[in-house]
Short mmCIF file of C-alpha atoms in Angstrom, two decimals:
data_model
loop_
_atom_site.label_atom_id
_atom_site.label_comp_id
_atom_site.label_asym_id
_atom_site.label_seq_id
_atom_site.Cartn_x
_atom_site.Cartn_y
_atom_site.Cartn_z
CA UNK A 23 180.96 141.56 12.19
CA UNK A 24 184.37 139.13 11.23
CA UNK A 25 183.26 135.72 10.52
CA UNK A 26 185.36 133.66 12.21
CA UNK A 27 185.79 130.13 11.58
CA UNK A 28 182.73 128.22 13.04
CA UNK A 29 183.19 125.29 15.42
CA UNK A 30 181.89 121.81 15.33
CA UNK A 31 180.01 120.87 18.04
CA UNK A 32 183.05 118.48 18.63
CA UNK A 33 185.30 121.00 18.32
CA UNK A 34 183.46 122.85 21.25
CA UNK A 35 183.22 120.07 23.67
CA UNK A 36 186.80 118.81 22.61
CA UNK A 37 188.66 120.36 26.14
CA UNK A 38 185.42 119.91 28.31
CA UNK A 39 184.80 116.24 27.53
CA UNK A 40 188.48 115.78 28.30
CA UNK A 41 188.07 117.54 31.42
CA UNK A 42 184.65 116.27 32.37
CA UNK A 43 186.43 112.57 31.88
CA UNK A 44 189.34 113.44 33.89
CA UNK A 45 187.17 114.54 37.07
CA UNK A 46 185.06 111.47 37.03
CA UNK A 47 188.50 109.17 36.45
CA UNK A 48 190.00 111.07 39.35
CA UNK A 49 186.27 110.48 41.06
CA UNK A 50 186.31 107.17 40.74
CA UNK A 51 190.03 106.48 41.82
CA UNK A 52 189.87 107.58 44.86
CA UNK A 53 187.05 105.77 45.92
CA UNK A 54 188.57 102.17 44.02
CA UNK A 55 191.81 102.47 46.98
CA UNK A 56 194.26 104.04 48.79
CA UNK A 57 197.57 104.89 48.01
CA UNK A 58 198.61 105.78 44.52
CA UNK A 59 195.34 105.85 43.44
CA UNK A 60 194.68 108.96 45.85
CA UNK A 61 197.34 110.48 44.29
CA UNK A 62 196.26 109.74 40.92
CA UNK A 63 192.86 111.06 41.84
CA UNK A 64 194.09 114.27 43.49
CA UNK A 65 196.23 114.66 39.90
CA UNK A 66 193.91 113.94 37.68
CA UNK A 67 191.36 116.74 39.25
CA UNK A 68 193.64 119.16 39.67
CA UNK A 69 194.86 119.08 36.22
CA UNK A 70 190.79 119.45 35.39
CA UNK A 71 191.04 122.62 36.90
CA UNK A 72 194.12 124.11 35.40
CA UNK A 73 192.23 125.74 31.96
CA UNK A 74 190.69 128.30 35.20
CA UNK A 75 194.23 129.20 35.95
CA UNK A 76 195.27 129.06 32.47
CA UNK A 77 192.36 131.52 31.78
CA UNK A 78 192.88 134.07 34.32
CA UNK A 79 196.48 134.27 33.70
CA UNK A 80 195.95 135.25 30.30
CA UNK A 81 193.64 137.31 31.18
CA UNK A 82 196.07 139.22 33.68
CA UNK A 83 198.34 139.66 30.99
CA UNK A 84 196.15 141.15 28.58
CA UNK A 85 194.73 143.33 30.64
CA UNK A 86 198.34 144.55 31.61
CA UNK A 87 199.01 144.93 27.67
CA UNK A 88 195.57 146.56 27.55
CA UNK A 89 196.54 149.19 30.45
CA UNK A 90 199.98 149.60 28.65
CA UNK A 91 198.73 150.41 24.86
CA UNK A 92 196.01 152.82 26.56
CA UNK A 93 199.07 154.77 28.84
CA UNK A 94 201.09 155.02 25.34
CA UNK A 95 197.84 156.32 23.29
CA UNK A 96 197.12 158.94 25.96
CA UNK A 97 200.87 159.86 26.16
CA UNK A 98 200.86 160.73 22.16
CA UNK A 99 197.40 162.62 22.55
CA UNK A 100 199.04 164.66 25.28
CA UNK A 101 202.35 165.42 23.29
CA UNK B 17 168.97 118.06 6.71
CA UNK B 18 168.12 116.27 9.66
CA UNK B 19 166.96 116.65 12.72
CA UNK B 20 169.72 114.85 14.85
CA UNK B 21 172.95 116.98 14.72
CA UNK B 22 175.86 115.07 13.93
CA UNK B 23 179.20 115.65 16.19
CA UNK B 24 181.20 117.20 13.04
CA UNK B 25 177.90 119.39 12.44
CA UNK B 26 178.60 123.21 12.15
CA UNK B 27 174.73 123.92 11.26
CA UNK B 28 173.28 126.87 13.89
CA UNK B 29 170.80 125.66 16.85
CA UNK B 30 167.59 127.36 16.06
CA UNK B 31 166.37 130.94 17.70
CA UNK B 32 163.58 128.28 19.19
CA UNK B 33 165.84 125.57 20.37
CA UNK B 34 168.09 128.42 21.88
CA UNK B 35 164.71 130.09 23.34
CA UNK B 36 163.75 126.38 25.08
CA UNK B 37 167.07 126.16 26.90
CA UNK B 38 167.41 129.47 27.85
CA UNK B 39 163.97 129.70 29.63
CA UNK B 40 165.14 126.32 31.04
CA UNK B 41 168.90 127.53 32.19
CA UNK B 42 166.80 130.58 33.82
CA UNK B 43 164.33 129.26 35.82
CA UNK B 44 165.45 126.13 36.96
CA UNK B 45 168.66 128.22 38.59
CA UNK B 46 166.74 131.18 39.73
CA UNK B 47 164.42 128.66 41.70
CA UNK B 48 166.58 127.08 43.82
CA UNK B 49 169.30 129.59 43.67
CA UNK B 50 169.13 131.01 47.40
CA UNK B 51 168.89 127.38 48.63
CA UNK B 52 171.99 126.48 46.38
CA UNK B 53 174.29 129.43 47.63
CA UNK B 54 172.99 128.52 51.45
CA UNK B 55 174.02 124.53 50.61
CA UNK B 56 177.49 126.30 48.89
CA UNK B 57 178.42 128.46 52.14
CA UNK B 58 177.59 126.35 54.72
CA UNK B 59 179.22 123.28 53.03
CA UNK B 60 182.37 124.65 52.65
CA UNK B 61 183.23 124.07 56.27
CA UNK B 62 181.30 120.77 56.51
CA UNK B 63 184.22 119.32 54.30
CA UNK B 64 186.13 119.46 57.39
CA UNK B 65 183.66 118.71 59.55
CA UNK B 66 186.38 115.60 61.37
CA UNK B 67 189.11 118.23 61.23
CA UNK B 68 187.45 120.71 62.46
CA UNK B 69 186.08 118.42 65.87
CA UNK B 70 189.56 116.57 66.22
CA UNK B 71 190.55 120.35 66.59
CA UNK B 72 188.27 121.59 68.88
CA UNK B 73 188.10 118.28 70.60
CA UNK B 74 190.37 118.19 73.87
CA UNK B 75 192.42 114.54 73.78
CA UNK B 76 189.53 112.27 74.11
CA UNK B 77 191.03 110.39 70.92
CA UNK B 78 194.08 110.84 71.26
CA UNK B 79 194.70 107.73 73.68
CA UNK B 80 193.05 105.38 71.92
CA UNK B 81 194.10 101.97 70.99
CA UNK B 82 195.30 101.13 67.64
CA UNK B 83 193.16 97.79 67.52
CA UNK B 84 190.18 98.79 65.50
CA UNK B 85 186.51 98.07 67.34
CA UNK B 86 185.42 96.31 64.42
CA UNK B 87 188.66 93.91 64.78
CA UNK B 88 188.64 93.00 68.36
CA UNK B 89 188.72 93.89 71.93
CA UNK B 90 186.68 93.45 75.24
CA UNK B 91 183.43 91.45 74.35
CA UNK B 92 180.40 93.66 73.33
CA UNK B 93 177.75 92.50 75.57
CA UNK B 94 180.81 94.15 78.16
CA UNK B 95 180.51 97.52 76.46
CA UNK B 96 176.87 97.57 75.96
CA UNK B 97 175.96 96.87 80.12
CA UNK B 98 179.00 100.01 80.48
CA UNK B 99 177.15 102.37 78.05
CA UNK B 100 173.74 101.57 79.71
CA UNK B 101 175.06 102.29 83.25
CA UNK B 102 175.08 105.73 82.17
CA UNK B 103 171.90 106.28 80.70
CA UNK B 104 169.53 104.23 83.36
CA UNK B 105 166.04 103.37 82.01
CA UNK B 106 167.13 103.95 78.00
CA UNK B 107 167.47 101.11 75.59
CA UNK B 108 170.15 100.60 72.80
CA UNK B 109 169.36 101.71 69.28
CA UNK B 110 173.42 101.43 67.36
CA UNK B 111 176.43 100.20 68.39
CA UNK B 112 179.03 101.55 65.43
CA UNK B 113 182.70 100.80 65.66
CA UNK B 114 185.56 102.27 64.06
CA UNK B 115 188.19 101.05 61.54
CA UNK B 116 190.53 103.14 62.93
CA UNK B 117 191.08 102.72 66.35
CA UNK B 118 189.51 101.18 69.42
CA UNK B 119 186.97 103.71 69.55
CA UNK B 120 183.82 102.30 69.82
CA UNK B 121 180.00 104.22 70.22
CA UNK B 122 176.48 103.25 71.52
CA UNK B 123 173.17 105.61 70.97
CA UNK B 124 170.79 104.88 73.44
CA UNK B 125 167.23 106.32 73.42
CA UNK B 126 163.55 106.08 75.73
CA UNK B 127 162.61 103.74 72.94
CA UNK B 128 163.34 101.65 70.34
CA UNK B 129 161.72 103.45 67.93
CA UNK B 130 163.07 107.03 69.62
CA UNK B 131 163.16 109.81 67.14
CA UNK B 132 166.41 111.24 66.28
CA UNK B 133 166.17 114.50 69.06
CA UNK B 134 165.81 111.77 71.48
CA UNK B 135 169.02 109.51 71.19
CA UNK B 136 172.13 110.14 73.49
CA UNK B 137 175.56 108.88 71.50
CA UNK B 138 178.21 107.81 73.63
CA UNK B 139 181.73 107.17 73.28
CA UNK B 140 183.56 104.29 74.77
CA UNK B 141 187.10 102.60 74.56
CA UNK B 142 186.91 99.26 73.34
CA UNK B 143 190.24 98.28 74.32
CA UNK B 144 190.36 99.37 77.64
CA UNK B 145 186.53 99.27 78.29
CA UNK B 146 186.41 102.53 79.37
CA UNK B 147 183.23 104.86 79.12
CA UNK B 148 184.25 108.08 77.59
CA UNK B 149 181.38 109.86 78.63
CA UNK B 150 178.60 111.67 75.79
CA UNK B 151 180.13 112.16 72.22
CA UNK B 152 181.40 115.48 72.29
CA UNK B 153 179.03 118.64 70.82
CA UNK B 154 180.08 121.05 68.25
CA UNK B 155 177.00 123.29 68.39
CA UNK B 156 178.45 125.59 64.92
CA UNK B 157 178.78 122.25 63.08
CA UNK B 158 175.79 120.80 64.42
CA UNK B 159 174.27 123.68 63.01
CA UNK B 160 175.41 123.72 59.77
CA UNK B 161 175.00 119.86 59.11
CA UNK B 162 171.01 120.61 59.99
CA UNK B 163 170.27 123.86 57.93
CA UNK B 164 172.62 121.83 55.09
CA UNK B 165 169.99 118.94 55.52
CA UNK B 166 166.62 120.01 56.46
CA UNK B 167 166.99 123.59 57.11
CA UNK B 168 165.32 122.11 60.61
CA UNK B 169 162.29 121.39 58.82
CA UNK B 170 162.74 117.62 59.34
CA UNK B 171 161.64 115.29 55.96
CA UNK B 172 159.74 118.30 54.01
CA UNK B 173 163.29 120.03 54.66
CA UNK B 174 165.00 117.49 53.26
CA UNK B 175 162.98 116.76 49.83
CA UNK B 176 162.99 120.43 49.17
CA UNK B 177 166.59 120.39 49.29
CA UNK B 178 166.46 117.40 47.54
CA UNK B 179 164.31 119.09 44.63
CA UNK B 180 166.71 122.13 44.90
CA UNK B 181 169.27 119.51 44.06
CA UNK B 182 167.20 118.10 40.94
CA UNK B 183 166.65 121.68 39.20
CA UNK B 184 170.53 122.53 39.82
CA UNK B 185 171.40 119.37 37.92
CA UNK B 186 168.46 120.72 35.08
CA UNK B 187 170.67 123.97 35.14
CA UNK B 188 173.86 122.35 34.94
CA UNK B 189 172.64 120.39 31.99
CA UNK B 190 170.88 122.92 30.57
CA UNK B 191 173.81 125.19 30.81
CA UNK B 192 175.99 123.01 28.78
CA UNK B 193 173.33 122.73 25.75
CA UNK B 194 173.66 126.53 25.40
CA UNK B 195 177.36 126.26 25.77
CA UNK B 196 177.39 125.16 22.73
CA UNK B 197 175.74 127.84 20.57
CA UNK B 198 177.92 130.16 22.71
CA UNK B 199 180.80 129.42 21.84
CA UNK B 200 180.89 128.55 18.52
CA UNK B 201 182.87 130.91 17.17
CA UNK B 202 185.30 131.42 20.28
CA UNK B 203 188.10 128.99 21.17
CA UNK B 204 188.03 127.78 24.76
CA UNK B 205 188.89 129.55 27.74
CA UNK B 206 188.11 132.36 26.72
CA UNK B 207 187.73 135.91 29.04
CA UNK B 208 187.24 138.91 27.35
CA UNK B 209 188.36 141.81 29.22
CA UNK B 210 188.60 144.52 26.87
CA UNK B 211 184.33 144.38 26.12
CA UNK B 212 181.85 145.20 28.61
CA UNK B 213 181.93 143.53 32.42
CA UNK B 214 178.67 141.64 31.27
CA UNK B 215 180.84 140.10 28.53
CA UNK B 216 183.54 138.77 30.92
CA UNK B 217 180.95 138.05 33.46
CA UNK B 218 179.91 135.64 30.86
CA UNK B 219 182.91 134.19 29.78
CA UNK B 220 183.51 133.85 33.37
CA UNK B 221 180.76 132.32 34.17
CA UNK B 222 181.00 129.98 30.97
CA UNK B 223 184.38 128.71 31.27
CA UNK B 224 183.97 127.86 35.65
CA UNK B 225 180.58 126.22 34.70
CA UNK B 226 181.94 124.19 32.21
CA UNK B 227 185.05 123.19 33.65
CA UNK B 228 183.42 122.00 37.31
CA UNK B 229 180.64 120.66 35.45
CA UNK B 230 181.47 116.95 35.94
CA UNK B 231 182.05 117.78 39.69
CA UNK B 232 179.15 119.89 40.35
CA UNK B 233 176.88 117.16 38.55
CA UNK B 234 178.28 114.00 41.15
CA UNK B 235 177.82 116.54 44.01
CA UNK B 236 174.65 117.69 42.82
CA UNK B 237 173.39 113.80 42.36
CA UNK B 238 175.17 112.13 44.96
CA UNK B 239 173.19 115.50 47.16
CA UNK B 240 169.35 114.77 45.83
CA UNK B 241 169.98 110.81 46.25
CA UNK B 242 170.97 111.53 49.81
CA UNK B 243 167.79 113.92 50.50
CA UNK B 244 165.81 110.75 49.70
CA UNK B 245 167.88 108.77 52.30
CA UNK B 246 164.82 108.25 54.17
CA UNK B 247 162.35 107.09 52.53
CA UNK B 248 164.80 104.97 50.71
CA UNK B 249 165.46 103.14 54.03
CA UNK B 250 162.24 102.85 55.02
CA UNK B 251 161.65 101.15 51.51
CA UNK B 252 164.29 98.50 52.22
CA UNK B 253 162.62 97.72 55.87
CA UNK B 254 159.65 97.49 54.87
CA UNK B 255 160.55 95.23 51.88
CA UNK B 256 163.35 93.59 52.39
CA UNK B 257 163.51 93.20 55.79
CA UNK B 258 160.08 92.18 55.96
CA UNK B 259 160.59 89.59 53.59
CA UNK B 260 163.65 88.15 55.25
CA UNK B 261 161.86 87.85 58.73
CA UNK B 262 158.47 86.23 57.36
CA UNK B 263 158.59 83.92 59.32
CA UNK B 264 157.87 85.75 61.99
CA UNK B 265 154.69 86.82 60.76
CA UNK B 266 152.59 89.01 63.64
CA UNK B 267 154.61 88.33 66.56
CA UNK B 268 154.89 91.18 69.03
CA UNK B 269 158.62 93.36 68.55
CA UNK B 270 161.01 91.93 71.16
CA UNK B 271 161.23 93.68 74.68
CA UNK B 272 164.47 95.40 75.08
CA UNK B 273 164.76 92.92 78.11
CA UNK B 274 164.62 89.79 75.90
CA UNK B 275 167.85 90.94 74.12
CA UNK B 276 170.01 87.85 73.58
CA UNK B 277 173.89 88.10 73.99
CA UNK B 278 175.55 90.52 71.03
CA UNK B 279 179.00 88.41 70.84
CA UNK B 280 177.27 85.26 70.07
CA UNK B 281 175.04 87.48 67.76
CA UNK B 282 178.15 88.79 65.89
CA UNK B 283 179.55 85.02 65.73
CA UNK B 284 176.73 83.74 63.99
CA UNK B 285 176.47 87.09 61.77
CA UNK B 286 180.55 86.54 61.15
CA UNK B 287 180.28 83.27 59.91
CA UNK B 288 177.50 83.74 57.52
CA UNK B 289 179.92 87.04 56.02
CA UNK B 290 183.70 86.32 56.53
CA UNK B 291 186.77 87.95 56.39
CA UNK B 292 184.39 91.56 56.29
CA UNK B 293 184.77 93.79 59.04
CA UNK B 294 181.52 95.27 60.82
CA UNK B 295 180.20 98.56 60.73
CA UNK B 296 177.68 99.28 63.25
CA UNK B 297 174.42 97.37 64.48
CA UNK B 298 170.89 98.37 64.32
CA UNK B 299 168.86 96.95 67.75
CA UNK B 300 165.29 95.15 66.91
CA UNK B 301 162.64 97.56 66.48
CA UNK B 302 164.57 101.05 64.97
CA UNK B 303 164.54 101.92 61.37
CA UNK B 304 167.88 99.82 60.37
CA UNK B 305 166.48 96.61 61.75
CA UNK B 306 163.01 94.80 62.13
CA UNK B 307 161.23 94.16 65.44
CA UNK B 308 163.08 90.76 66.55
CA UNK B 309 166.77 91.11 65.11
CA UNK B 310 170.33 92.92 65.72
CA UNK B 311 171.01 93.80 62.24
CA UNK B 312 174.60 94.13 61.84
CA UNK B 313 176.35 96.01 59.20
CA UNK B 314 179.17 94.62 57.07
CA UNK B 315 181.58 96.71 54.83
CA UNK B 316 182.68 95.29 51.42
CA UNK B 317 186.17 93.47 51.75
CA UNK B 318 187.79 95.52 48.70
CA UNK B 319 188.01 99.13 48.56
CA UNK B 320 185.60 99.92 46.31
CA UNK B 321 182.89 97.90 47.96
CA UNK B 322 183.65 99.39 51.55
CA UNK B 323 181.19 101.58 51.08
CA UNK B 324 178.69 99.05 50.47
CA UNK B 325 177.22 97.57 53.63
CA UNK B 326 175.48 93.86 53.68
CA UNK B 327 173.64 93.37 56.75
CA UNK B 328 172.99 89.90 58.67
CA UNK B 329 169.77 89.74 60.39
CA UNK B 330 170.00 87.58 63.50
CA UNK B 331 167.71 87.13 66.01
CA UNK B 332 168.08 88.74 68.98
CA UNK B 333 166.46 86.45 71.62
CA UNK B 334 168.27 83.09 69.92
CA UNK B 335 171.44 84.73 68.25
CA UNK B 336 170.66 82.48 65.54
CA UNK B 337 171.20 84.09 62.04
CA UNK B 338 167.89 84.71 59.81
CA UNK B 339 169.08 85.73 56.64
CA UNK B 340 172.03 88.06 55.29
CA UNK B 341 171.05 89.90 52.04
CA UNK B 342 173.07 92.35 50.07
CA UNK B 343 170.87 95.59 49.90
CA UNK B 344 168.66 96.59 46.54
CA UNK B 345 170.66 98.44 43.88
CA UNK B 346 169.04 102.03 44.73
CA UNK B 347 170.17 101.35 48.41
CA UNK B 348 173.46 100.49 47.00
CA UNK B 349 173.98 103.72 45.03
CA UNK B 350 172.83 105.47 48.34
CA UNK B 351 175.99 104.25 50.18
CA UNK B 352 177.99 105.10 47.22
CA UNK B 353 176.74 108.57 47.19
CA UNK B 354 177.89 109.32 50.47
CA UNK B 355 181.51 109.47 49.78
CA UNK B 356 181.08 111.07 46.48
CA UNK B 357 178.86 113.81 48.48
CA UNK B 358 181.08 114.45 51.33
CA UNK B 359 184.68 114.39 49.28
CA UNK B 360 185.98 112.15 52.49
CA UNK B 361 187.96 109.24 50.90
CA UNK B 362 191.05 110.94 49.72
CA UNK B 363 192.87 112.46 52.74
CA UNK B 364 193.26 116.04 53.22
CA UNK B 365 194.03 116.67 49.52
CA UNK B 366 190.50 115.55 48.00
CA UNK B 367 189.11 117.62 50.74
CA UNK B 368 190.94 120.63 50.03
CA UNK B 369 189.79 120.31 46.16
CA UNK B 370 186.22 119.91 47.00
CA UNK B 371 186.41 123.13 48.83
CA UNK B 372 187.89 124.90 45.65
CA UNK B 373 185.40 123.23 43.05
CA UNK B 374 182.88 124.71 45.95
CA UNK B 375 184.26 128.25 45.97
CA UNK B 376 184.18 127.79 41.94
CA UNK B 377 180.38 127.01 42.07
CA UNK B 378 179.99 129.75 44.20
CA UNK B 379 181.45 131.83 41.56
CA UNK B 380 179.60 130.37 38.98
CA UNK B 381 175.97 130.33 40.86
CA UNK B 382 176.87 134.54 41.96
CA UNK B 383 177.95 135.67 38.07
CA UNK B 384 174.49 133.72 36.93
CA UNK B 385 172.78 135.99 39.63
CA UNK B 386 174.65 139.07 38.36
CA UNK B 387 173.86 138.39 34.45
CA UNK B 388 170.31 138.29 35.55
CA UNK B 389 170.52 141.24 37.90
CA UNK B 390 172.41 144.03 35.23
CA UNK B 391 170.71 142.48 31.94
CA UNK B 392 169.69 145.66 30.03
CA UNK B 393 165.90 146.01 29.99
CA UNK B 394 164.50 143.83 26.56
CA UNK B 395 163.14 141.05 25.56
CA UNK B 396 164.07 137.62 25.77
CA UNK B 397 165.05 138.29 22.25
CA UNK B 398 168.23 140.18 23.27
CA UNK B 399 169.24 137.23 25.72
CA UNK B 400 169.20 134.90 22.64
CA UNK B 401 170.85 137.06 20.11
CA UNK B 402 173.70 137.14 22.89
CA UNK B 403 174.25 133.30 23.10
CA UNK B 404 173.42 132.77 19.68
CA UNK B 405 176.54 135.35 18.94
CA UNK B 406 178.70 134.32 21.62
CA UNK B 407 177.99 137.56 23.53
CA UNK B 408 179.30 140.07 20.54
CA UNK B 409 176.09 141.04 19.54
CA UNK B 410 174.83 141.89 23.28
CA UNK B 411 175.80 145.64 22.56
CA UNK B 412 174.65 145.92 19.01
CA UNK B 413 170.89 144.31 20.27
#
């Protein structure tokens, strides 16, 4: 198999320690007030759930590309 | 080498290590997992639980008075003689009041020490002095808040819940130590679609668990603490409580009859605690108060302490105050849990969000039951060799 570059263990847990920190901040915000902290809070967890979005929309595209480069291969088989 | 692995360390985790966690990640999810998905599902619409009665409520709120209860309004010893008018022969166990408006309820039960099944909640305007008649039922809700409690099973209900919620935060952390192995050689967020559906299934999986982790763990937590709500209550009677009313050694618990005026009650309890706004009252002899005293509740005066209730014990023949004790700190983090349970103290928004990070544990807890479900017949060995490669080697195994 390739051998890809190995991570550190802090280079694993860099984006979910930042995330993990950014749902407790949000957490913990709402419950310190009202106001612009709820807003702050809402923010701050919805932005911790963005990488899901982020994920699956790559994930859409690739698959398109996928479909797309199989269609083409079958088309020169065919010809 | 050592044994502790630095941060910057790129050296492997050991088949063994690997081995540990994975047994650990697999049987402290399997356990409870049919008790987790039930907690999931019928959660979800708990979130809205006040939503979802103001809905299906007809206008009983609606004409309420914008001076809260716990402000001001008719005098309380009032309310109380309207609320027992309607259920002759029954004694009062709570009087809660609302920050909110002038709404304002009494439970009333056979007894003062009447079990739960027992009480009668009733609503009344505070403002007006109106009775508005029994809280209204929501029988769906009603049943959803019990199977999501004690899966009517009562206390054993609850603490197997509560241990439910203890292995899923053992498979939560247990899932992030073999995160790490996982991914080591692939860079976050990654979904594979172009390998097998066991592959993405994992990556799936991976990435939901690890980005809801912080939520699922303060939900998970905030879930077991409040499964040991009991007992924890009954500590702080039978502690504190008893320690603040010494002095009244062996006496017999006060006849319901005895039961000194309420207002003067609250005067004395508002002078000992000012400027804080009360939340409800436990009558002598229930499991908020002791035998002789109206224990009345007190929110924090910031934000973040509203949560926090101090109660003032006063006696209820002499409305003379006894003591008024903030509560131990594992009673403390109880109150605190609630919120962080429920998702309730951020408006519609926070609610909505809890319901996604829900769906996303859903999705998380159903693709764990699906690895285990379609793994290809093998040893344990194979399971490892797939984390310890980050899934590629899953086909070659």
């Amino acid at each position: 198999m390739r051998h890809k570059p190995r991570n550190t263990l802090l280079q694993t847990f860099a984006v979910p320690l930042t995330l993990a920190i950014a749902t407790v901040a949000g957490l913990i915000l709402g419950l310190t007030g009202d106001g612009w902290r709820d807003l702050a809070s809402w923010l701050l967890l919805i932005v911790s759930l963005l990488p899901i979005r982020a994920a699956f929309a790559r994930r859409r595209s690739s698959a398109h590309r996928n479909a797309r480069l199989g269609h083409s291969r079958l088309e020169r088989k065919t010809s | 080498m050592t044994q502790f692995e630095p941060l910057g360390s790129r050296t492997a985790m050991s088949r063994e290590t690997i081995k540990f966690w994975y047994l650990v990640h697999k049987w402290s999810s399997l356990i409870p997992m049919a008790f987790l998905l039930m907690l999931c599902v019928t959660g979800l619409p708990l979130i809205f639980h006040d939503e979802i009665d103001a809905a299906m409520a007809d206008e009983a709120g609606s004409a309420l008075a914008e001076t809260p209860s716990a402000e001001g309004g008719l005098p309380l010893d009032a309310m109380l003689e309207t609320a027992l008018e309607q259920r002759p022969g029954e004694v009062p166990l709570f009087m809660a009041f609302s920050q909110d408006d002038s709404l304002l309820t009494v439970t009333t039960g056979p007894s003062p020490d009447a079990d739960g099944s027992q009480m009668t909640l009733l609503f009344l305007d505070r403002a007006t002095g109106e009775s508005l008649g029994p809280a209204p039922v929501n029988q769906l809700m009603d049943f959803l808040l019990t199977l999501h409690t004690d899966m009517f099973l009562g206390l054993p209900g609850m603490w197997a819940l509560g241990v439910c919620g203890i292995l899923f935060l053992v498979a939560l952390v247990s899932g992030i130590v073999l995160y790490a192995p996982f991914m080591r050689r692939l860079p976050f967020g990654t979904v594979r679609t172009d390998r097998k559906p066991r592959t993405r299934r994992l990556d799936e999986h991976n990435l939901l668990g690890v980005v809801a982790f912080a939520w699922m763990m303060v939900v998970g937590a905030t879930g077991a603490i409040n499964a040991f709500a009991n007992p924890l209550t009954d500590s702080w009677r039978e502690s504190e409580v008893a320690a603040m009313t010494a002095g009244y050694g062996a006496q017999q618990p006060l006849s319901p009859d005895e039961y000194g005026s309420l207002d003067a009650a609250m005067a004395a309890a508002q002078e000992a605690l000012p400027g804080r706004s009360p939340q409800f009252v436990g009558f002598p002899g229930g499991d908020w108060s002791s035998g002789h005293h109206y224990a009345i509740f007190f929110q924090g005066d910031r934000p973040v302490t509203q949560n926090l209730l101090t109660p003032a014990l006063v006696d209820a023949r002499s409305s003379q105050l006894t003591d008024a004790r903030t509560m131990p700190a594992i009673n403390q983090a109880l109150m605190m849990s609630k919120p962080l349970h429920f998702g309730d103290y951020g408006g519609l928004p926070l609610k909505i969000i809890w319901a996604v990070m829900t769906l996303i544990t859903i999705w998380v807890l159903w693709t764990g039951i699906l690895l285990w479900l379609r793994r290809r017949s093998g040893r344990l060995e194979r399971r490892i060799a797939e984390i310890q490669s980050g899934g590629t080697l899953g086909k070659a195994a």
